[in-house]
Amino acid sequence: MCRIFGSFSAARADPDPVELAAVSARQRHGGPDEHRVLRGPGWSLGCDRLAVTDPRGGSQPYRLAHLPGITAVLNGQIYNHAALRRELASRGHRFPDRCDGTLLPALYAEYGPDFARRLDGMFAVAVLDLRAAPRLVLAVDPLGTKPLHYHQGPDGTFRFASEIPALLAFDGVRAAPREDSLDTVLCLRTPVSARTALEGIGLLPPGATAVVRPGRAPVVRRRPPGPPPPAQTPEGERDDAGDLLRREVRSLARADVPVCVLTSGGLASGLVTALAAEYARETGAPAPHTFHLALRGRWPGAEHGRARQTARHARTLHQEIALDPAELPSLLTRTTRHLGQPDADPAAPAAYALFRAVRQAGYTVALTGDGADELFGGPARLHAASCVPSGPDWAASYTDALGAAPRMLRAWLYTPAYRAFIADEGSAADRVERELRSCPDGDRRAAVAAFETRWRLPAGPLRRADHLGMAWAVEARMPFCRPAVAAYARTLAPAAAQDRGPLRAAGRALLPKAVAQRARQPAALPLAALIAPGGPLLEPVRELLSAERLARAGQVRPERVRALLARQLERPSERDALALWALAAHELWTEVVRGMRVPLDCAA
């Protein structure tokens, strides 16, 4: 698990080492164990390493003595590296250590740009091939768990980095927010596509490989899916959700560094907790440590009671982290800086604080329940699309449930000029709705599930797990996002997927009844109470949404934002609070991202 970066151009000059050091410094929080950069005429490759597999080996960038001209860097984990190493060794390749990424130059030498199809894991990889026809090859895993951002300047120079703040440290990369970024945040909470919220900065799509030739635009292609994972047990019976999760949890719980579990109090993280504890008992290992974050004081929707029930039932060593609500404003600034893109999901500051506690307790790997909702049909927005009668508005019901502000509220808030701009440009919600309505055979649930897994899951939960975990040098591992589990979820009939039936069935044997059967509750902050009279977020939100700030941007009408805030103070509601939070989060992001073009301290 690391942070990677590099550049590639037709120029023959060596990249500036001072510039590369600045890029590395911007994402060093995610790779504190080793920092190394290689450079040559027209190219550079660098890595900030978090040592997880074979901590004493695996120095990056990876090179093999018998393969001159091929250099690679890796962010992530390759889970089938042992099998690949045996295969490559049988073909005459030799490796100096057992680190997962060391085999990448040999794998590329054997398969060329198609090498990524043979990788099982969560990864972002860059391979520089300086042999006969120089090229740079980038690849990310099928779910986009490990993001890779890139920029190509007017002179053809191609630059990439794991994090946007690092990419902005390259000369020639501008921090220019897109004009439609506010509409995107209000429609979808965060950018949900390969186009980021910054002009000229792209994101490699999930499951894609890009080939870059010197001075040419990258050729980006989504890889065809690999062979489906085995669907039969040794006895010939089909696996259920519990069987699949058990195998994946056991695989991901093995590491060369300490591993813990994040327990939210919900069904998905409860299953991961129970299975990790079961594996520890069967192998004679100590009981796993579990972590849960709770706001100090009495707040609606608190989950710490359920988390304690799960931990007691699984017999884990449970740690409840009490977060002072007064710290939330500073956490919002830090999460905004680390995410690089605007994100209006209230889960972000809490996730940052939880990963901080995990690292301070000495853990490098954390198992989480991320991905279960998107794959197993949990969120209400999936059901909103299914329940609306047939007609042109079913997709709009989904986007309204997904977004931070419904369509009519957005239109009411926007200035006439910005409303006209969005009408000409097209709203982010419109683009999503067109994609959903184009689904084959009119299968609404299939269309929503495909969109959720292809775009929303990587842009939301997975981006937060990666960026906010790595802000504290913690690798988040997600059993629900493993290929076998995702493939199983795709086979479920709508009735079986409704309300996460297969997961509840697994939970009945593993969890307290109150946890296994409870209704889903989003793991987020209680915004309505926090942005209320006397709430700790009221004044920060009020300041970010001052009339002077909003008038400068010219996108929303200050008097109507003021009226929305007044309504929230009179009758606090989660819906109005979320819209205000999204407006404030976007305003903060524009300030933070513009400050990234000057030297700054990006420490966690």
Coordinates of C-alpha atoms in Angstrom, one line a residue:
M1 CA 0.0 0.0 0.0
C2 CA 1.6 3.2 -1.2
R3 CA 1.2 6.5 -2.9
I4 CA 2.6 6.7 -6.5
F5 CA 3.3 9.5 -9.0
G6 CA 5.2 10.2 -12.1
S7 CA 5.6 12.0 -15.4
F8 CA 6.2 11.1 -19.1
S9 CA 6.9 13.4 -22.0
A10 CA 8.6 13.7 -25.4
A11 CA 11.2 16.1 -23.9
R12 CA 14.7 14.8 -23.3
A13 CA 15.4 16.9 -20.2
D14 CA 15.4 15.2 -16.7
P15 CA 12.4 16.3 -14.6
D16 CA 13.2 18.7 -11.8
P17 CA 14.1 16.9 -8.6
V18 CA 12.8 19.8 -6.4
E19 CA 9.4 19.6 -8.2
L20 CA 9.3 15.8 -7.7
A21 CA 10.1 16.2 -4.0
A22 CA 7.2 18.6 -3.6
V23 CA 4.9 16.1 -5.3
S24 CA 6.0 13.4 -3.0
A25 CA 5.6 15.6 0.1
R26 CA 2.0 16.2 -0.7
Q27 CA 1.0 12.5 -0.3
R28 CA 3.7 11.3 2.1
H29 CA 1.2 10.8 4.9
G30 CA 0.1 7.7 2.9
G31 CA 3.6 6.3 2.6
P32 CA 5.7 7.1 5.6
D33 CA 8.1 4.1 5.4
E34 CA 10.1 4.8 2.3
H35 CA 10.4 7.6 -0.3
R36 CA 12.1 7.0 -3.6
V37 CA 12.1 8.6 -7.1
L38 CA 13.7 7.5 -10.3
R39 CA 14.0 9.9 -13.2
G40 CA 15.6 10.1 -16.7
P41 CA 15.2 12.0 -19.9
G42 CA 11.5 12.9 -20.2
W43 CA 10.3 10.6 -17.4
S44 CA 10.0 10.1 -13.6
L45 CA 8.5 7.4 -11.3
G46 CA 8.1 7.8 -7.6
C47 CA 6.6 6.0 -4.6
D48 CA 5.9 6.9 -1.0
R49 CA 5.6 3.4 0.6
L50 CA 3.5 2.1 3.4
A51 CA 5.1 -1.3 4.0
V52 CA 2.5 -4.0 4.5
T53 CA 3.6 -7.1 2.5
D54 CA 7.2 -8.1 3.2
P55 CA 8.1 -4.9 5.0
R56 CA 11.9 -5.5 4.8
G57 CA 11.7 -6.1 1.0
G58 CA 9.9 -4.6 -1.9
S59 CA 11.7 -1.3 -2.3
Q60 CA 9.9 0.8 -5.0
P61 CA 10.1 1.7 -7.9
Y62 CA 10.4 -2.0 -8.8
R63 CA 13.2 -3.1 -11.2
L64 CA 14.5 -6.6 -12.0
A65 CA 18.1 -7.0 -13.0
H66 CA 17.3 -9.3 -15.9
L67 CA 14.6 -7.0 -17.3
P68 CA 16.4 -3.6 -18.0
G69 CA 14.1 -0.9 -19.3
I70 CA 11.0 -1.9 -17.3
T71 CA 10.1 -0.1 -14.1
A72 CA 6.9 -0.2 -12.1
V73 CA 5.2 1.3 -9.0
L74 CA 2.2 0.0 -7.1
N75 CA -0.4 1.4 -4.8
G76 CA -2.5 -1.3 -3.2
Q77 CA -2.3 -5.0 -2.6
I78 CA -2.0 -8.0 -5.0
Y79 CA -3.6 -10.9 -3.2
N80 CA -2.6 -13.6 -5.7
H81 CA 1.0 -12.6 -5.8
A82 CA 2.3 -15.9 -4.5
A83 CA 0.6 -17.9 -7.3
L84 CA 1.8 -15.4 -9.9
R85 CA 5.4 -15.5 -8.6
R86 CA 5.4 -19.3 -8.9
E87 CA 4.1 -19.1 -12.5
L88 CA 6.7 -16.5 -13.4
A89 CA 9.5 -18.4 -11.7
S90 CA 8.6 -21.4 -13.9
R91 CA 9.3 -19.2 -16.9
G92 CA 12.7 -18.3 -15.7
H93 CA 12.1 -15.0 -13.8
R94 CA 13.9 -14.5 -10.4
F95 CA 12.8 -12.2 -7.6
P96 CA 14.9 -10.7 -4.7
D97 CA 12.0 -10.8 -2.1
R98 CA 8.4 -11.9 -1.6
C99 CA 6.8 -8.5 -1.8
D100 CA 3.6 -8.5 -4.0
G101 CA 4.7 -5.7 -6.3
T102 CA 8.2 -7.0 -7.1
L103 CA 6.8 -9.4 -9.7
L104 CA 5.2 -6.5 -11.8
P105 CA 8.1 -6.0 -14.2
A106 CA 8.1 -9.7 -15.0
L107 CA 4.4 -9.9 -15.4
Y108 CA 4.4 -7.0 -17.8
A109 CA 7.3 -8.5 -19.7
E110 CA 5.2 -11.6 -20.3
Y111 CA 1.8 -10.1 -21.0
G112 CA 2.4 -6.4 -22.0
P113 CA -0.5 -4.0 -21.3
D114 CA -2.8 -6.9 -20.7
F115 CA -0.9 -7.8 -17.5
A116 CA -3.5 -6.2 -15.2
R117 CA -6.1 -8.8 -16.1
R118 CA -4.1 -11.4 -14.2
L119 CA -4.0 -9.3 -11.0
D120 CA -6.4 -10.1 -8.1
G121 CA -6.4 -7.3 -5.6
M122 CA -7.0 -3.6 -5.1
F123 CA -4.4 -1.7 -7.1
A124 CA -3.2 1.3 -9.1
V125 CA -0.2 0.4 -11.1
A126 CA 2.2 2.3 -13.4
V127 CA 4.7 0.5 -15.6
L128 CA 7.3 2.5 -17.6
D129 CA 8.6 0.6 -20.6
L130 CA 11.7 2.3 -22.1
R131 CA 12.6 -0.4 -24.6
A132 CA 12.1 -0.2 -28.3
A133 CA 8.9 1.9 -28.3
P134 CA 8.7 3.8 -25.0
R135 CA 5.4 3.9 -23.3
L136 CA 3.8 4.4 -19.9
V137 CA 1.0 1.9 -18.9
L138 CA -1.4 2.7 -16.1
A139 CA -4.1 0.3 -14.6
V140 CA -6.6 0.3 -11.8
D141 CA -8.5 -2.6 -10.2
P142 CA -12.1 -3.5 -11.4
L143 CA -13.9 -1.5 -8.7
G144 CA -11.5 1.5 -8.7
T145 CA -10.5 0.9 -5.1
K146 CA -7.2 2.6 -5.6
P147 CA -7.6 5.9 -7.6
L148 CA -5.2 7.3 -10.1
H149 CA -5.5 11.0 -11.2
Y150 CA -3.8 12.4 -14.3
H151 CA -3.2 15.6 -16.3
Q152 CA -1.8 16.2 -19.7
G153 CA -0.5 19.7 -20.4
P154 CA -0.5 21.7 -23.7
D155 CA 3.0 20.5 -24.4
G156 CA 2.0 16.9 -24.1
T157 CA 3.6 16.2 -20.8
F158 CA 1.6 13.5 -18.9
R159 CA 1.6 13.5 -15.1
F160 CA -0.2 11.3 -12.6
A161 CA -0.5 10.9 -8.9
S162 CA -2.6 8.9 -6.3
E163 CA -3.9 12.1 -4.8
I164 CA -5.0 15.4 -6.4
P165 CA -3.0 17.7 -4.0
A166 CA 0.1 15.8 -5.1
L167 CA -0.8 16.2 -8.8
L168 CA -1.3 20.0 -8.3
A169 CA 2.3 20.2 -7.1
F170 CA 3.6 19.5 -10.6
D171 CA 4.4 22.7 -12.5
G172 CA 1.8 23.4 -15.2
V173 CA -1.1 21.7 -13.4
R174 CA -3.7 24.4 -12.5
A175 CA -6.2 24.3 -9.6
A176 CA -9.2 25.5 -11.6
P177 CA -12.6 24.3 -10.2
R178 CA -15.1 23.4 -12.9
E179 CA -18.0 25.8 -13.2
D180 CA -20.5 22.9 -12.8
S181 CA -18.8 21.5 -9.6
L182 CA -21.4 23.0 -7.3
D183 CA -24.3 21.5 -9.3
T184 CA -22.5 18.1 -9.2
V185 CA -22.1 18.3 -5.4
L186 CA -25.8 19.2 -4.8
C187 CA -27.0 16.6 -7.3
L188 CA -24.7 13.7 -6.4
R189 CA -22.8 14.8 -3.2
T190 CA -19.5 14.2 -5.0
P191 CA -18.2 13.9 -8.6
V192 CA -19.3 10.5 -9.9
S193 CA -17.4 10.0 -13.2
A194 CA -13.9 9.9 -14.8
R195 CA -14.1 13.7 -14.9
T196 CA -13.0 15.3 -11.7
A197 CA -14.2 18.7 -10.2
L198 CA -11.1 20.3 -11.5
E199 CA -10.5 21.4 -15.1
G200 CA -8.0 19.2 -17.0
I201 CA -7.7 16.6 -14.3
G202 CA -9.0 13.1 -15.1
L203 CA -9.5 10.0 -13.1
L204 CA -8.7 6.6 -14.5
P205 CA -12.1 4.7 -14.6
P206 CA -12.6 1.5 -12.6
G207 CA -11.2 -1.5 -14.4
A208 CA -9.4 0.6 -17.0
T209 CA -5.9 0.5 -18.5
A210 CA -4.3 3.5 -20.1
V211 CA -1.4 3.5 -22.6
V212 CA 0.5 6.7 -23.0
R213 CA 3.0 7.4 -25.8
P214 CA 5.4 10.4 -25.5
G215 CA 3.5 13.5 -26.3
R216 CA 0.3 11.8 -27.2
A217 CA -3.1 11.6 -25.5
P218 CA -3.6 8.5 -23.4
V219 CA -5.6 5.6 -24.9
V220 CA -7.9 4.5 -22.1
R221 CA -9.8 1.2 -22.3
R222 CA -11.9 -0.7 -19.8
R223 CA -10.6 -4.2 -19.5
P224 CA -13.1 -7.0 -20.2
P225 CA -14.0 -8.8 -17.0
G226 CA -11.9 -11.8 -16.0
P227 CA -13.2 -15.3 -15.6
P228 CA -15.9 -15.5 -12.9
P229 CA -14.7 -16.8 -9.5
P230 CA -15.6 -20.4 -8.5
A231 CA -19.3 -20.6 -7.5
Q232 CA -19.2 -24.1 -6.1
T233 CA -18.0 -25.5 -2.8
P234 CA -15.9 -28.7 -2.7
E235 CA -19.1 -30.6 -2.1
G236 CA -20.7 -29.1 -5.3
E237 CA -23.2 -26.9 -3.4
R238 CA -23.5 -23.2 -4.2
D239 CA -21.9 -20.9 -1.8
D240 CA -24.1 -18.5 0.2
A241 CA -23.1 -15.0 1.4
G242 CA -21.8 -16.3 4.7
D243 CA -19.5 -18.8 3.0
L244 CA -18.1 -16.3 0.6
L245 CA -17.5 -13.7 3.3
R246 CA -15.9 -16.2 5.6
R247 CA -13.3 -17.0 2.9
E248 CA -12.6 -13.4 2.0
V249 CA -12.4 -12.2 5.6
R250 CA -9.9 -15.0 6.4
S251 CA -7.8 -14.1 3.4
L252 CA -7.8 -10.3 4.1
A253 CA -7.1 -10.8 7.9
R254 CA -3.7 -12.2 7.0
A255 CA -1.0 -9.6 6.9
D256 CA 2.6 -8.9 7.9
V257 CA 1.5 -6.0 10.1
P258 CA -1.2 -5.6 12.8
V259 CA -4.9 -5.9 11.6
C260 CA -8.0 -4.6 13.3
V261 CA -11.7 -4.3 12.4
L262 CA -14.0 -1.2 12.1
T263 CA -17.3 -2.0 13.7
S264 CA -20.1 0.6 13.0
G265 CA -22.9 -1.2 14.7
G266 CA -24.6 -2.2 11.4
L267 CA -25.1 -5.6 9.8
A268 CA -22.2 -5.5 7.2
S269 CA -19.4 -4.5 9.6
G270 CA -20.9 -6.8 12.2
L271 CA -20.5 -9.8 9.8
V272 CA -16.9 -8.8 9.1
T273 CA -16.3 -8.5 12.9
A274 CA -17.8 -11.9 13.7
L275 CA -15.9 -13.7 10.9
A276 CA -12.6 -12.1 11.8
A277 CA -13.1 -13.2 15.5
E278 CA -14.1 -16.7 14.4
Y279 CA -10.9 -16.9 12.3
A280 CA -8.8 -15.8 15.2
R281 CA -10.3 -18.4 17.5
E282 CA -9.8 -21.2 15.0
T283 CA -6.1 -20.3 14.4
G284 CA -5.3 -19.7 18.0
A285 CA -4.6 -16.0 17.4
P286 CA -5.5 -13.3 19.9
A287 CA -8.9 -11.8 19.7
P288 CA -9.1 -9.0 17.2
H289 CA -9.3 -5.4 18.2
T290 CA -12.5 -3.6 17.1
F291 CA -12.9 0.2 16.8
H292 CA -16.1 2.3 16.8
L293 CA -16.4 6.1 16.7
A294 CA -19.1 7.8 18.7
L295 CA -19.8 11.5 19.2
R296 CA -19.3 12.6 22.8
G297 CA -22.7 13.4 24.4
R298 CA -26.2 12.3 23.5
W299 CA -27.0 12.5 19.8
P300 CA -29.8 11.0 17.7
G301 CA -28.9 7.9 15.7
A302 CA -26.0 6.9 18.0
E303 CA -24.7 3.4 17.1
H304 CA -22.3 2.7 19.9
G305 CA -24.8 0.4 21.7
R306 CA -25.1 -1.9 18.7
A307 CA -21.4 -1.9 18.2
R308 CA -20.9 -3.0 21.8
Q309 CA -23.4 -5.8 21.3
T310 CA -21.5 -7.0 18.3
A311 CA -18.2 -6.8 20.0
R312 CA -19.4 -8.7 23.1
H313 CA -21.1 -11.4 21.0
A314 CA -17.9 -11.9 18.9
R315 CA -15.6 -11.6 22.0
T316 CA -13.4 -8.9 20.5
L317 CA -11.2 -6.3 22.3
H318 CA -13.4 -3.3 21.7
Q319 CA -12.3 0.3 21.7
E320 CA -14.9 3.1 21.5
I321 CA -13.5 6.4 20.3
A322 CA -15.3 9.4 21.7
L323 CA -15.1 12.3 19.3
D324 CA -15.5 15.8 20.7
P325 CA -18.2 17.5 18.4
A326 CA -16.2 20.8 18.8
E327 CA -13.5 19.2 16.6
L328 CA -15.8 18.7 13.6
P329 CA -15.0 22.0 11.9
S330 CA -11.3 21.3 11.8
L331 CA -12.0 17.8 10.7
L332 CA -14.0 19.0 7.8
T333 CA -11.1 21.2 6.6
R334 CA -8.7 18.2 6.9
T335 CA -10.9 15.8 5.1
T336 CA -11.5 18.3 2.3
R337 CA -7.8 18.7 1.8
H338 CA -7.1 15.0 1.7
L339 CA -10.1 14.1 -0.6
G340 CA -9.0 16.6 -3.2
Q341 CA -12.6 16.7 -4.6
P342 CA -15.7 18.1 -2.9
D343 CA -17.6 15.5 -0.9
A344 CA -20.9 16.3 0.9
D345 CA -21.3 13.0 2.6
P346 CA -21.4 13.5 6.4
A347 CA -19.5 10.2 6.8
A348 CA -16.2 11.7 5.7
P349 CA -15.1 13.6 8.9
A350 CA -16.1 10.7 11.1
A351 CA -14.1 8.3 8.9
Y352 CA -11.0 10.5 9.1
A353 CA -11.2 10.6 12.9
L354 CA -11.7 6.8 13.1
F355 CA -8.7 6.0 11.0
R356 CA -6.7 8.5 13.1
A357 CA -7.5 6.5 16.2
V358 CA -6.7 3.2 14.5
R359 CA -3.2 4.4 13.5
Q360 CA -2.6 5.9 17.0
A361 CA -3.4 2.5 18.5
G362 CA -0.7 0.9 16.3
Y363 CA -2.7 -0.7 13.5
T364 CA -1.7 -0.5 9.8
V365 CA -4.6 -2.6 8.3
A366 CA -8.3 -2.3 9.0
L367 CA -11.1 -4.5 7.8
T368 CA -14.3 -2.7 7.0
G369 CA -17.9 -3.4 5.8
D370 CA -17.7 -0.9 2.9
G371 CA -19.5 -1.9 -0.4
A372 CA -22.2 -4.0 1.2
D373 CA -25.0 -1.5 0.6
E374 CA -24.2 -0.9 -3.0
L375 CA -23.8 -4.6 -3.8
F376 CA -26.6 -6.0 -1.7
G377 CA -29.3 -3.4 -2.2
G378 CA -29.4 -1.6 1.1
P379 CA -29.8 2.2 0.5
A380 CA -33.3 3.7 0.3
R381 CA -32.4 5.3 -3.0
L382 CA -32.2 1.9 -4.7
H383 CA -35.7 1.2 -3.6
A384 CA -36.9 4.7 -4.6
A385 CA -36.1 3.8 -8.2
S386 CA -38.0 0.5 -8.0
C387 CA -41.1 1.7 -6.3
V388 CA -42.0 4.7 -8.5
P389 CA -44.6 3.7 -11.2
S390 CA -43.3 3.2 -14.7
G391 CA -42.8 6.4 -16.5
P392 CA -40.1 9.0 -17.2
D393 CA -39.6 10.1 -13.6
W394 CA -38.3 6.9 -12.0
A395 CA -34.6 7.8 -12.6
A396 CA -35.2 11.3 -11.2
S397 CA -36.6 9.7 -8.0
Y398 CA -33.2 7.9 -7.7
T399 CA -31.1 11.0 -8.2
D400 CA -33.2 13.0 -5.8
A401 CA -32.7 10.3 -3.1
L402 CA -28.9 10.2 -3.9
G403 CA -28.3 13.9 -3.9
A404 CA -27.8 16.6 -1.3
A405 CA -30.6 18.8 -2.6
P406 CA -33.6 17.8 -4.8
R407 CA -34.2 19.3 -8.2
M408 CA -36.7 22.0 -7.1
L409 CA -34.5 23.2 -4.2
R410 CA -31.5 23.5 -6.5
A411 CA -33.5 25.5 -9.0
W412 CA -34.8 27.8 -6.2
L413 CA -31.3 28.3 -4.9
Y414 CA -29.4 29.0 -8.1
T415 CA -29.0 32.5 -9.5
P416 CA -30.6 33.1 -12.9
A417 CA -27.2 33.1 -14.6
Y418 CA -26.1 29.8 -13.0
R419 CA -29.5 28.2 -13.7
A420 CA -29.0 29.2 -17.4
F421 CA -25.5 27.8 -17.4
I422 CA -26.6 24.4 -16.0
A423 CA -29.5 24.3 -18.5
D424 CA -27.0 24.8 -21.4
E425 CA -24.3 22.6 -19.9
G426 CA -26.6 19.9 -18.6
S427 CA -27.0 18.9 -15.0
A428 CA -25.0 16.1 -13.4
A429 CA -28.3 14.6 -12.4
D430 CA -29.5 14.7 -16.0
R431 CA -26.4 12.7 -17.2
V432 CA -27.0 10.0 -14.5
E433 CA -30.7 9.8 -15.4
R434 CA -29.9 9.3 -19.1
E435 CA -27.5 6.5 -18.3
L436 CA -30.1 4.8 -16.1
R437 CA -32.9 5.2 -18.6
S438 CA -30.7 3.6 -21.4
C439 CA -30.6 0.3 -19.5
P440 CA -31.4 -2.7 -21.7
D441 CA -34.8 -4.3 -21.3
G442 CA -35.9 -1.5 -19.0
D443 CA -34.6 -3.3 -15.9
R444 CA -34.5 -0.5 -13.4
R445 CA -32.9 -2.4 -10.6
A446 CA -30.1 -3.7 -12.8
A447 CA -29.5 -0.2 -14.2
V448 CA -29.2 1.3 -10.7
A449 CA -27.1 -1.5 -9.4
A450 CA -24.7 -1.2 -12.4
F451 CA -24.4 2.6 -11.8
E452 CA -23.9 2.2 -8.1
T453 CA -21.1 -0.3 -8.5
R454 CA -19.4 1.2 -11.5
W455 CA -19.4 4.9 -10.4
R456 CA -21.0 5.7 -7.1
L457 CA -19.2 3.1 -5.0
P458 CA -15.7 4.1 -6.2
A459 CA -16.5 7.8 -6.0
G460 CA -18.0 7.7 -2.5
P461 CA -17.2 4.9 0.0
L462 CA -14.1 3.6 -1.7
R463 CA -12.5 7.0 -2.3
R464 CA -13.1 8.0 1.3
A465 CA -11.7 4.7 2.6
D466 CA -8.6 5.1 0.5
H467 CA -7.9 8.8 1.0
L468 CA -8.9 9.1 4.6
G469 CA -7.4 5.8 5.6
M470 CA -4.1 6.7 3.9
A471 CA -4.2 10.2 5.5
W472 CA -3.2 8.2 8.6
A473 CA -1.2 5.4 6.8
V474 CA -3.9 2.8 7.3
E475 CA -4.8 0.3 4.6
A476 CA -8.6 -0.3 4.5
R477 CA -9.5 -3.9 3.3
M478 CA -13.0 -4.5 2.2
P479 CA -14.3 -8.1 2.0
F480 CA -17.5 -7.1 0.4
C481 CA -15.6 -5.6 -2.6
R482 CA -13.8 -8.9 -3.4
P483 CA -14.7 -10.3 -6.9
A484 CA -16.3 -13.5 -5.6
V485 CA -18.7 -11.5 -3.3
A486 CA -19.5 -8.9 -6.0
A487 CA -20.2 -11.7 -8.5
Y488 CA -22.5 -13.4 -6.1
A489 CA -24.4 -10.2 -5.4
R490 CA -25.0 -9.7 -9.1
T491 CA -26.7 -13.1 -9.4
L492 CA -29.4 -12.3 -6.8
A493 CA -33.0 -11.8 -7.9
P494 CA -34.5 -8.5 -6.9
A495 CA -36.6 -10.1 -4.2
A496 CA -33.6 -11.7 -2.6
A497 CA -31.6 -8.5 -2.8
Q498 CA -34.3 -6.4 -1.2
D499 CA -33.4 -5.3 2.3
R500 CA -30.1 -7.3 2.1
G501 CA -31.8 -10.7 2.7
P502 CA -28.7 -12.9 2.1
L503 CA -26.7 -10.8 4.6
R504 CA -29.5 -11.1 7.2
A505 CA -29.5 -14.8 6.7
A506 CA -25.8 -15.0 7.4
G507 CA -26.2 -12.6 10.4
R508 CA -28.7 -14.8 12.1
A509 CA -26.0 -17.4 12.8
L510 CA -23.2 -14.9 13.6
L511 CA -24.7 -11.8 15.3
P512 CA -27.1 -10.7 18.1
K513 CA -30.6 -10.7 16.8
A514 CA -31.0 -7.0 17.4
V515 CA -28.1 -6.3 15.0
A516 CA -28.9 -9.0 12.4
Q517 CA -32.5 -7.9 12.0
R518 CA -32.3 -4.1 12.5
A519 CA -33.3 -1.6 9.8
R520 CA -30.4 -0.1 8.0
Q521 CA -29.1 3.2 9.3
P522 CA -26.6 5.3 7.4
A523 CA -23.2 5.6 9.2
A524 CA -23.0 9.4 9.2
L525 CA -23.1 12.5 11.4
P526 CA -26.5 13.6 12.8
L527 CA -26.5 16.8 10.7
A528 CA -29.9 18.1 11.7
A529 CA -28.8 18.2 15.3
L530 CA -25.3 19.5 14.6
I531 CA -26.6 22.4 12.4
A532 CA -29.2 23.6 14.8
P533 CA -29.4 26.3 17.5
G534 CA -26.4 25.7 19.7
G535 CA -25.0 22.9 17.4
P536 CA -21.2 22.8 16.9
L537 CA -21.5 23.1 13.1
L538 CA -23.9 26.0 13.0
E539 CA -21.4 28.8 13.1
P540 CA -18.8 27.2 10.7
V541 CA -21.7 26.6 8.2
R542 CA -23.0 30.1 8.7
E543 CA -19.5 31.6 8.1
L544 CA -18.9 29.5 4.9
L545 CA -22.3 30.6 3.6
S546 CA -22.0 34.3 4.3
A547 CA -23.6 36.6 1.8
E548 CA -20.2 38.0 0.8
R549 CA -18.7 34.6 0.0
L550 CA -21.7 33.5 -2.0
A551 CA -22.0 36.8 -3.9
R552 CA -18.4 36.4 -5.1
A553 CA -19.1 33.0 -6.6
G554 CA -22.4 34.2 -8.1
Q555 CA -23.9 30.7 -8.3
V556 CA -26.5 30.7 -5.6
R557 CA -28.7 33.5 -4.2
P558 CA -27.5 34.6 -0.8
E559 CA -30.9 35.6 0.5
R560 CA -32.4 32.2 -0.4
V561 CA -29.5 30.3 1.3
R562 CA -30.2 32.6 4.3
A563 CA -33.9 31.6 4.2
L564 CA -32.9 27.9 4.0
L565 CA -30.7 28.3 7.1
A566 CA -33.5 30.1 8.9
R567 CA -35.9 27.3 8.1
Q568 CA -33.4 24.8 9.4
L569 CA -33.0 26.7 12.7
E570 CA -36.8 26.9 13.2
R571 CA -37.5 23.3 12.2
P572 CA -34.3 21.2 12.0
S573 CA -34.5 18.5 9.4
E574 CA -31.9 16.1 7.9
R575 CA -32.9 17.2 4.3
D576 CA -32.3 20.9 4.8
A577 CA -29.2 20.2 6.9
L578 CA -27.7 18.1 4.2
A579 CA -28.3 20.8 1.5
L580 CA -26.6 23.4 3.8
W581 CA -23.8 21.0 4.5
A582 CA -23.2 20.4 0.8
L583 CA -23.2 24.1 0.0
A584 CA -20.7 24.7 2.8
A585 CA -18.5 21.7 1.8
H586 CA -18.3 23.0 -1.7
E587 CA -17.4 26.5 -0.6
L588 CA -14.7 25.2 1.7
W589 CA -13.3 23.0 -1.1
T590 CA -12.9 25.9 -3.5
E591 CA -10.9 27.7 -1.0
V592 CA -8.8 24.7 0.0
V593 CA -8.0 23.6 -3.5
R594 CA -7.0 27.0 -4.7
G595 CA -4.5 27.2 -1.8
M596 CA -2.9 24.0 -3.1
R597 CA -1.0 25.8 -5.8
V598 CA 1.2 27.3 -3.1
P599 CA 3.4 25.4 -0.7
L600 CA 1.4 24.1 2.2
D601 CA 1.7 21.7 5.0
C602 CA -0.5 18.7 4.0
A603 CA 0.3 16.6 7.1
A604 CA -2.6 14.7 8.6

